[in-house]
Amino acid sequence: MTLILGIETSCDETSVAIVENGVKVLSNVVKTQAIHSNYGGVVPDLSSREHVNFIFNVFSDAIKMAKVKVDDIDVISVVNGPGLVGSLMVGVSFAQALGLRYSKKLIITDHVIGHIYGNVLTYGNLEFPMISLVVSGGHTSLFLVKEDFSLEPVGKTLDDAAGEAFDKCAKLLNLGYPGGPMIEKYSKEGDQNFFKFPVARVSDYNFSFSGLKTSVLYYLRSKDKDFIEKNIHNIAASIQKAVVDQLLSVMKKYFIDNKKRMIRSVSIAGGVSANSYLRNRFINLFKGKGCEIYIPNFEYCTDNAALTAGYAYLKYKKNEFSDIGIKVYSRN
Ligand code: KG4
Ligand code: ZN
């Protein structure tokens, strides 16, 4: 049995988890930093400070909930990018301190690959090769994932991420932060065909969402307050449709163009994969296409430390440890 304690502080969630053998989540404590809602987006400096304020209690709770002793932990994993550098620094420093105090080795993991691993935590074994769409506040990328969980990049956003587009549009509509869940909530009672916001056509298998934000801005400027208030559900639903249309059209194109690669499964991952409208349309798109369809459990969509503690098991089996003096990097 291998117990891995994972630490995630890349953005605005302070999280510590303990995962057994890469699949059994014994605890996964996530503290979301509420402070950013006052600013309509994550403020990097405040994020680092909140991680410092929260990390020790989150760690203590994770240990208690898993009913283990720190001495029983085999290895400590920590997310080391991509993310906010000051925020990552808190998690990495905490991992280093624990490693020194308890004589444990360190494993660093990539934030994006962790999101994809949320599907392993949900389903156990996956079929490969797998196409995975990672959609979050910081990333929108398409990958071909191989049997050994290595990633072949297929495409990515050329500007904003999908979650960022939701957050920015929600801000324009005064719906609060984080915007994605608010757009979803308002969309539920709206007509998705109320207004056709433009869906960018980008070369290859890339994405672009900055045009959507601009067109929403100009659309809202052209309407009066009463009209916006009366149609807020319809506008939210039209925005949600525009984002999901683009995400799925790129994924579908890659799936069709790459039939010869014998794709065995398709998956979504990241914070935006919690969106029910995306989940349903994704399932409908690939149903009956001869591949497995994976959507992560809700608790493994947005940032959480079970993703690093789970994925680190693959590195542990290959002895891929990091030096205790590892430096923090925000991009790799
Ligand atoms: O993966 P994540 O927690 O953090 C990053 O790695 O960025 O994703 C956060 C993003 C935010 O942009 C948030 O608005 C979006 O995921 N999000 C959603 C939903 N829940 C979270 N977007 C649409 N619908 C949701 N239900
Ligand atoms: Zn994330």
XYZ file of N, CA, C and O and ligand atoms in Angstrom, residues 111 115 136 303, ligand 2:
17
model
N -0.131 20.694 -13.007
C -1.533 20.998 -12.695
C -2.501 20.460 -13.769
O -3.557 19.915 -13.449
N -5.599 17.496 -13.640
C -7.017 17.604 -13.995
C -7.471 16.373 -14.791
O -8.539 15.814 -14.537
N -10.471 25.059 -17.976
C -10.520 25.646 -16.633
C -10.395 27.156 -16.744
O -10.516 27.720 -17.836
N -10.160 22.718 -8.838
C -8.861 22.392 -8.238
C -8.998 21.687 -6.890
O -9.751 22.132 -6.018
Zn -7.195 23.909 -12.339
